[in-house]
């Protein structure tokens, strides 16, 4: 009887193990493997390089047979592309999609672990009017996958440039360009229906290169300079790097169209190591700084100011320099490695060497400062600022509620100080995040008392799940993990007791 119960419970245990794995999934870093060059190593050697550097996710831009074969049985997850030049045929005939899947994907799957198919790339930037072909082609590729039962294992999407936005600053004003509505709306509906991510290529380098008087280099590089922080006037959210600002512009644009739960995946980003005479910021040092800080930012699951704790998967461009790419010198110098497989600069793609840092943008900001209510502020102004912090400021104000650790003393100044400091620390401990219309001030004296602990910048994200100060997304993630862990523990204990009873 006990054995029968154990067998009955086993499927539930397996389900909870899967549930726990899903809740604990973290953001990852991948690398783009472009091949627009005539001096690259063979795919077999590329695979050796990828494995040597513990790269687990790779994006390729076509379905090259030699590349797909080389990645077989490696465990590396591939994102496979369909070039813009092939969109017409795929959009017109289902048979073309079926044949491509049969001949170019199925012979190598699942030995070669293909998880995404990108249909077209930055079509709004491409010459010729291919935008209208994207969604029909995506639908036919998805239908082909559905026929062979792979529609849930291989997701279909398309990559975009930030050119799909008509506005990106301030981030809260992010909006899609209305001239692309004819294909973006059905595409977003397709992505939402099939739980596929919205894919975008983000390059702060270009924003800095084209407008250095308006964009600071520190801001573009995830630098820790607090003077480069930018405040969104509509939300009060503080941005210490352009990557987050551009990403949040997309989140706000999606929210405005009621696609607020759609996941965003960054399919290209990076920094060039060499450029033309006017591209003075294209240096190995800047590339190393950008990508190192990017990796830290991603693997620590910090999210963005608008989407704190949100999972963001990112692909760095690119594995190699590509000497056949047209344009300025920088276009041919985005590689992490030379064709002889030596590193262009030192970069830990796993992030392990710097995993203790919460985010590259905050590395040198002081963890020994706090933001509290100013003694010169009026009660009216303090109350208004407190209401904003606990509302639009996205601060978790539950600790200052009755019977909670920071409720006493029950004074407006005390409650406001706790809320102000939480906002300040969540936004990089930047001086601009401790203003509140002049009602707040920075202090180097820890205001914590008894059981009421004021957060510091170094702990606000690292301990967000245990202190309850993380965003709702992080809180749900942590709650789900704890629930799954508890249930699994209970079931394991039950199964273990069944086993003992049979001895």
PDB file of C-alpha atoms in Angstrom, residues 75-261:
ATOM      1  CA  UNK A  75      24.513  21.219 -25.046  1.00  0.00           C
ATOM      2  CA  UNK A  76      24.905  24.727 -26.491  1.00  0.00           C
ATOM      3  CA  UNK A  77      21.521  26.289 -27.266  1.00  0.00           C
ATOM      4  CA  UNK A  78      21.286  27.785 -30.744  1.00  0.00           C
ATOM      5  CA  UNK A  79      19.186  30.634 -32.077  1.00  0.00           C
ATOM      6  CA  UNK A  80      18.907  30.010 -35.822  1.00  0.00           C
ATOM      7  CA  UNK A  81      18.113  32.788 -38.300  1.00  0.00           C
ATOM      8  CA  UNK A  82      16.196  33.055 -41.545  1.00  0.00           C
ATOM      9  CA  UNK A  83      17.742  35.898 -43.623  1.00  0.00           C
ATOM     10  CA  UNK A  84      15.626  38.752 -44.973  1.00  0.00           C
ATOM     11  CA  UNK A  85      16.342  37.617 -48.519  1.00  0.00           C
ATOM     12  CA  UNK A  86      14.371  34.417 -47.868  1.00  0.00           C
ATOM     13  CA  UNK A  87      11.264  36.035 -46.403  1.00  0.00           C
ATOM     14  CA  UNK A  88       9.319  36.253 -49.653  1.00  0.00           C
ATOM     15  CA  UNK A  89       9.341  32.525 -50.287  1.00  0.00           C
ATOM     16  CA  UNK A  90       8.450  31.646 -46.698  1.00  0.00           C
ATOM     17  CA  UNK A  91       5.645  34.202 -46.524  1.00  0.00           C
ATOM     18  CA  UNK A  92       3.944  32.961 -49.702  1.00  0.00           C
ATOM     19  CA  UNK A  93       3.926  29.180 -49.455  1.00  0.00           C
ATOM     20  CA  UNK A  94       3.530  26.843 -46.487  1.00  0.00           C
ATOM     21  CA  UNK A  95       5.366  24.169 -48.463  1.00  0.00           C
ATOM     22  CA  UNK A  96       8.530  26.297 -48.407  1.00  0.00           C
ATOM     23  CA  UNK A  97       8.447  26.478 -44.624  1.00  0.00           C
ATOM     24  CA  UNK A  98       7.730  22.764 -44.339  1.00  0.00           C
ATOM     25  CA  UNK A  99      10.591  21.868 -46.677  1.00  0.00           C
ATOM     26  CA  UNK A 100      13.057  24.171 -44.910  1.00  0.00           C
ATOM     27  CA  UNK A 101      12.217  22.661 -41.541  1.00  0.00           C
ATOM     28  CA  UNK A 102      12.460  19.132 -42.925  1.00  0.00           C
ATOM     29  CA  UNK A 103      15.787  19.681 -44.686  1.00  0.00           C
ATOM     30  CA  UNK A 104      17.552  22.329 -42.604  1.00  0.00           C
ATOM     31  CA  UNK A 105      16.466  21.727 -39.014  1.00  0.00           C
ATOM     32  CA  UNK A 106      15.023  18.276 -38.355  1.00  0.00           C
ATOM     33  CA  UNK A 107      18.075  16.278 -39.554  1.00  0.00           C
ATOM     34  CA  UNK A 108      20.165  17.917 -36.802  1.00  0.00           C
ATOM     35  CA  UNK A 109      17.595  18.288 -34.043  1.00  0.00           C
ATOM     36  CA  UNK A 110      17.612  17.437 -31.137  1.00  0.00           C
ATOM     37  CA  UNK A 111      21.335  16.503 -31.172  1.00  0.00           C
ATOM     38  CA  UNK A 112      21.853  20.163 -32.018  1.00  0.00           C
ATOM     39  CA  UNK A 113      19.841  22.035 -29.415  1.00  0.00           C
ATOM     40  CA  UNK A 114      17.839  24.638 -31.334  1.00  0.00           C
ATOM     41  CA  UNK A 115      15.577  26.760 -29.140  1.00  0.00           C
ATOM     42  CA  UNK A 116      14.747  29.828 -31.263  1.00  0.00           C
ATOM     43  CA  UNK A 117      14.177  30.633 -34.919  1.00  0.00           C
ATOM     44  CA  UNK A 118      14.421  34.294 -35.885  1.00  0.00           C
ATOM     45  CA  UNK A 119      12.470  35.148 -39.011  1.00  0.00           C
ATOM     46  CA  UNK A 120      14.146  38.168 -40.565  1.00  0.00           C
ATOM     47  CA  UNK A 121      16.494  40.630 -38.885  1.00  0.00           C
ATOM     48  CA  UNK A 122      15.883  44.357 -38.324  1.00  0.00           C
ATOM     49  CA  UNK A 123      13.535  44.478 -41.295  1.00  0.00           C
ATOM     50  CA  UNK A 124      12.673  48.129 -40.684  1.00  0.00           C
ATOM     51  CA  UNK A 125      16.317  49.004 -41.354  1.00  0.00           C
ATOM     52  CA  UNK A 126      16.724  46.749 -44.391  1.00  0.00           C
ATOM     53  CA  UNK A 127      16.557  47.994 -47.945  1.00  0.00           C
ATOM     54  CA  UNK A 128      13.386  47.007 -49.755  1.00  0.00           C
ATOM     55  CA  UNK A 129       9.941  46.621 -48.264  1.00  0.00           C
ATOM     56  CA  UNK A 130      10.206  43.300 -46.420  1.00  0.00           C
ATOM     57  CA  UNK A 131       8.343  44.298 -43.247  1.00  0.00           C
ATOM     58  CA  UNK A 132       5.005  43.063 -44.550  1.00  0.00           C
ATOM     59  CA  UNK A 133       6.501  39.622 -45.181  1.00  0.00           C
ATOM     60  CA  UNK A 134       7.684  38.976 -41.621  1.00  0.00           C
ATOM     61  CA  UNK A 135       4.478  37.958 -39.846  1.00  0.00           C
ATOM     62  CA  UNK A 136       3.202  35.651 -42.651  1.00  0.00           C
ATOM     63  CA  UNK A 137       6.612  33.977 -42.711  1.00  0.00           C
ATOM     64  CA  UNK A 138       6.614  33.618 -38.908  1.00  0.00           C
ATOM     65  CA  UNK A 139       3.162  32.075 -39.013  1.00  0.00           C
ATOM     66  CA  UNK A 140       4.191  29.526 -41.625  1.00  0.00           C
ATOM     67  CA  UNK A 141       7.358  28.554 -39.753  1.00  0.00           C
ATOM     68  CA  UNK A 142       5.276  28.130 -36.591  1.00  0.00           C
ATOM     69  CA  UNK A 143       2.733  26.025 -38.500  1.00  0.00           C
ATOM     70  CA  UNK A 144       5.551  23.817 -39.779  1.00  0.00           C
ATOM     71  CA  UNK A 145       6.822  23.349 -36.219  1.00  0.00           C
ATOM     72  CA  UNK A 146       3.297  22.587 -35.044  1.00  0.00           C
ATOM     73  CA  UNK A 147       2.985  19.771 -37.566  1.00  0.00           C
ATOM     74  CA  UNK A 148       5.986  17.978 -36.078  1.00  0.00           C
ATOM     75  CA  UNK A 149       5.173  18.802 -32.453  1.00  0.00           C
ATOM     76  CA  UNK A 150       8.019  21.258 -31.889  1.00  0.00           C
ATOM     77  CA  UNK A 151       6.045  24.481 -31.596  1.00  0.00           C
ATOM     78  CA  UNK A 152       6.558  24.641 -27.824  1.00  0.00           C
ATOM     79  CA  UNK A 153      10.206  23.591 -27.864  1.00  0.00           C
ATOM     80  CA  UNK A 154      11.368  25.947 -30.618  1.00  0.00           C
ATOM     81  CA  UNK A 155      10.047  29.488 -30.354  1.00  0.00           C
ATOM     82  CA  UNK A 156       9.602  31.753 -33.371  1.00  0.00           C
ATOM     83  CA  UNK A 157      10.274  35.496 -33.335  1.00  0.00           C
ATOM     84  CA  UNK A 158      12.011  38.273 -35.300  1.00  0.00           C
ATOM     85  CA  UNK A 159      14.701  40.771 -34.291  1.00  0.00           C
ATOM     86  CA  UNK A 160      14.321  44.556 -34.377  1.00  0.00           C
ATOM     87  CA  UNK A 161      16.392  47.676 -34.016  1.00  0.00           C
ATOM     88  CA  UNK A 162      15.395  50.543 -31.736  1.00  0.00           C
ATOM     89  CA  UNK A 163      14.238  52.211 -34.945  1.00  0.00           C
ATOM     90  CA  UNK A 164      10.829  50.627 -34.324  1.00  0.00           C
ATOM     91  CA  UNK A 165      10.313  53.318 -31.679  1.00  0.00           C
ATOM     92  CA  UNK A 166       9.263  56.854 -32.531  1.00  0.00           C
ATOM     93  CA  UNK A 167      10.208  58.013 -29.006  1.00  0.00           C
ATOM     94  CA  UNK A 168      12.664  56.536 -26.533  1.00  0.00           C
ATOM     95  CA  UNK A 169      13.273  59.418 -24.126  1.00  0.00           C
ATOM     96  CA  UNK A 170      12.261  59.760 -21.452  1.00  0.00           C
ATOM     97  CA  UNK A 171      11.788  55.986 -21.157  1.00  0.00           C
ATOM     98  CA  UNK A 172       8.225  56.378 -19.864  1.00  0.00           C
ATOM     99  CA  UNK A 173       7.342  58.097 -23.153  1.00  0.00           C
ATOM    100  CA  UNK A 174       8.553  55.126 -25.199  1.00  0.00           C
ATOM    101  CA  UNK A 175       6.234  54.503 -28.139  1.00  0.00           C
ATOM    102  CA  UNK A 176       6.308  52.457 -31.318  1.00  0.00           C
ATOM    103  CA  UNK A 177       6.453  54.307 -34.608  1.00  0.00           C
ATOM    104  CA  UNK A 178       2.928  54.402 -36.043  1.00  0.00           C
ATOM    105  CA  UNK A 179       4.241  53.767 -39.559  1.00  0.00           C
ATOM    106  CA  UNK A 180       5.131  50.214 -38.478  1.00  0.00           C
ATOM    107  CA  UNK A 181       1.781  49.485 -36.861  1.00  0.00           C
ATOM    108  CA  UNK A 182       0.588  47.435 -39.851  1.00  0.00           C
ATOM    109  CA  UNK A 183       3.033  44.631 -39.070  1.00  0.00           C
ATOM    110  CA  UNK A 184       3.968  45.257 -35.417  1.00  0.00           C
ATOM    111  CA  UNK A 185       0.463  44.791 -34.033  1.00  0.00           C
ATOM    112  CA  UNK A 186      -0.099  41.330 -35.585  1.00  0.00           C
ATOM    113  CA  UNK A 187       3.470  40.392 -34.669  1.00  0.00           C
ATOM    114  CA  UNK A 188       2.952  41.289 -31.003  1.00  0.00           C
ATOM    115  CA  UNK A 189      -0.288  39.322 -30.997  1.00  0.00           C
ATOM    116  CA  UNK A 190       1.567  36.340 -32.469  1.00  0.00           C
ATOM    117  CA  UNK A 191       4.335  36.584 -29.857  1.00  0.00           C
ATOM    118  CA  UNK A 192       1.882  36.862 -26.975  1.00  0.00           C
ATOM    119  CA  UNK A 193      -0.220  33.949 -28.212  1.00  0.00           C
ATOM    120  CA  UNK A 194       2.803  31.683 -28.602  1.00  0.00           C
ATOM    121  CA  UNK A 195       4.747  32.937 -25.565  1.00  0.00           C
ATOM    122  CA  UNK A 196       7.681  34.049 -27.676  1.00  0.00           C
ATOM    123  CA  UNK A 197       9.895  37.000 -26.725  1.00  0.00           C
ATOM    124  CA  UNK A 198      10.077  40.371 -28.432  1.00  0.00           C
ATOM    125  CA  UNK A 199      13.645  40.496 -29.747  1.00  0.00           C
ATOM    126  CA  UNK A 200      15.599  43.719 -30.002  1.00  0.00           C
ATOM    127  CA  UNK A 201      19.153  44.842 -30.780  1.00  0.00           C
ATOM    128  CA  UNK A 202      20.364  47.559 -28.380  1.00  0.00           C
ATOM    129  CA  UNK A 203      23.520  49.579 -29.015  1.00  0.00           C
ATOM    130  CA  UNK A 204      24.294  52.452 -26.602  1.00  0.00           C
ATOM    131  CA  UNK A 205      27.532  52.887 -28.558  1.00  0.00           C
ATOM    132  CA  UNK A 206      25.701  54.401 -31.515  1.00  0.00           C
ATOM    133  CA  UNK A 207      23.754  56.803 -29.309  1.00  0.00           C
ATOM    134  CA  UNK A 208      27.001  58.059 -27.816  1.00  0.00           C
ATOM    135  CA  UNK A 209      28.886  58.152 -31.124  1.00  0.00           C
ATOM    136  CA  UNK A 210      26.179  60.143 -32.880  1.00  0.00           C
ATOM    137  CA  UNK A 211      25.462  62.540 -30.023  1.00  0.00           C
ATOM    138  CA  UNK A 212      28.406  62.778 -27.609  1.00  0.00           C
ATOM    139  CA  UNK A 213      27.305  66.224 -26.417  1.00  0.00           C
ATOM    140  CA  UNK A 214      23.998  64.822 -25.166  1.00  0.00           C
ATOM    141  CA  UNK A 215      25.078  61.347 -24.007  1.00  0.00           C
ATOM    142  CA  UNK A 216      27.977  60.926 -21.585  1.00  0.00           C
ATOM    143  CA  UNK A 217      30.438  58.098 -22.134  1.00  0.00           C
ATOM    144  CA  UNK A 218      29.981  56.992 -18.513  1.00  0.00           C
ATOM    145  CA  UNK A 219      26.245  56.663 -19.068  1.00  0.00           C
ATOM    146  CA  UNK A 220      26.752  54.586 -22.218  1.00  0.00           C
ATOM    147  CA  UNK A 221      29.353  52.305 -20.591  1.00  0.00           C
ATOM    148  CA  UNK A 222      27.442  51.427 -17.391  1.00  0.00           C
ATOM    149  CA  UNK A 223      29.910  53.665 -15.571  1.00  0.00           C
ATOM    150  CA  UNK A 224      29.480  54.269 -11.862  1.00  0.00           C
ATOM    151  CA  UNK A 225      29.616  58.049 -12.129  1.00  0.00           C
ATOM    152  CA  UNK A 226      26.554  59.350 -10.289  1.00  0.00           C
ATOM    153  CA  UNK A 227      26.786  62.640 -12.171  1.00  0.00           C
ATOM    154  CA  UNK A 228      25.743  60.834 -15.350  1.00  0.00           C
ATOM    155  CA  UNK A 229      22.472  59.536 -13.879  1.00  0.00           C
ATOM    156  CA  UNK A 230      19.250  60.550 -15.630  1.00  0.00           C
ATOM    157  CA  UNK A 231      15.844  60.908 -13.978  1.00  0.00           C
ATOM    158  CA  UNK A 232      12.647  60.204 -15.883  1.00  0.00           C
ATOM    159  CA  UNK A 233      10.511  63.264 -15.073  1.00  0.00           C
ATOM    160  CA  UNK A 234       7.270  61.327 -15.473  1.00  0.00           C
ATOM    161  CA  UNK A 235       8.072  58.434 -13.147  1.00  0.00           C
ATOM    162  CA  UNK A 236      10.966  59.593 -11.001  1.00  0.00           C
ATOM    163  CA  UNK A 237      12.877  56.454 -12.015  1.00  0.00           C
ATOM    164  CA  UNK A 238      16.645  56.942 -11.977  1.00  0.00           C
ATOM    165  CA  UNK A 239      18.758  55.620 -14.851  1.00  0.00           C
ATOM    166  CA  UNK A 240      22.478  55.137 -14.402  1.00  0.00           C
ATOM    167  CA  UNK A 241      23.041  53.596 -17.831  1.00  0.00           C
ATOM    168  CA  UNK A 242      21.622  53.923 -21.320  1.00  0.00           C
ATOM    169  CA  UNK A 243      21.037  50.196 -21.793  1.00  0.00           C
ATOM    170  CA  UNK A 244      18.361  50.189 -19.087  1.00  0.00           C
ATOM    171  CA  UNK A 245      16.820  53.404 -20.387  1.00  0.00           C
ATOM    172  CA  UNK A 246      16.489  52.033 -23.914  1.00  0.00           C
ATOM    173  CA  UNK A 247      15.140  48.732 -22.637  1.00  0.00           C
ATOM    174  CA  UNK A 248      12.564  50.458 -20.448  1.00  0.00           C
ATOM    175  CA  UNK A 249      11.468  52.609 -23.389  1.00  0.00           C
ATOM    176  CA  UNK A 250      10.486  49.334 -25.061  1.00  0.00           C
ATOM    177  CA  UNK A 251       8.759  48.047 -21.931  1.00  0.00           C
ATOM    178  CA  UNK A 252       6.730  51.249 -21.722  1.00  0.00           C
ATOM    179  CA  UNK A 253       5.909  51.069 -25.437  1.00  0.00           C
ATOM    180  CA  UNK A 254       4.678  47.494 -25.025  1.00  0.00           C
ATOM    181  CA  UNK A 255       2.698  48.424 -21.917  1.00  0.00           C
ATOM    182  CA  UNK A 256       0.995  51.242 -23.809  1.00  0.00           C
ATOM    183  CA  UNK A 257      -0.273  48.661 -26.313  1.00  0.00           C
ATOM    184  CA  UNK A 258      -1.376  46.336 -23.494  1.00  0.00           C
ATOM    185  CA  UNK A 259       1.441  43.829 -24.030  1.00  0.00           C
ATOM    186  CA  UNK A 260       2.978  44.458 -20.620  1.00  0.00           C
ATOM    187  CA  UNK A 261       3.705  40.775 -19.887  1.00  0.00           C
TER     188      UNK A 261
END
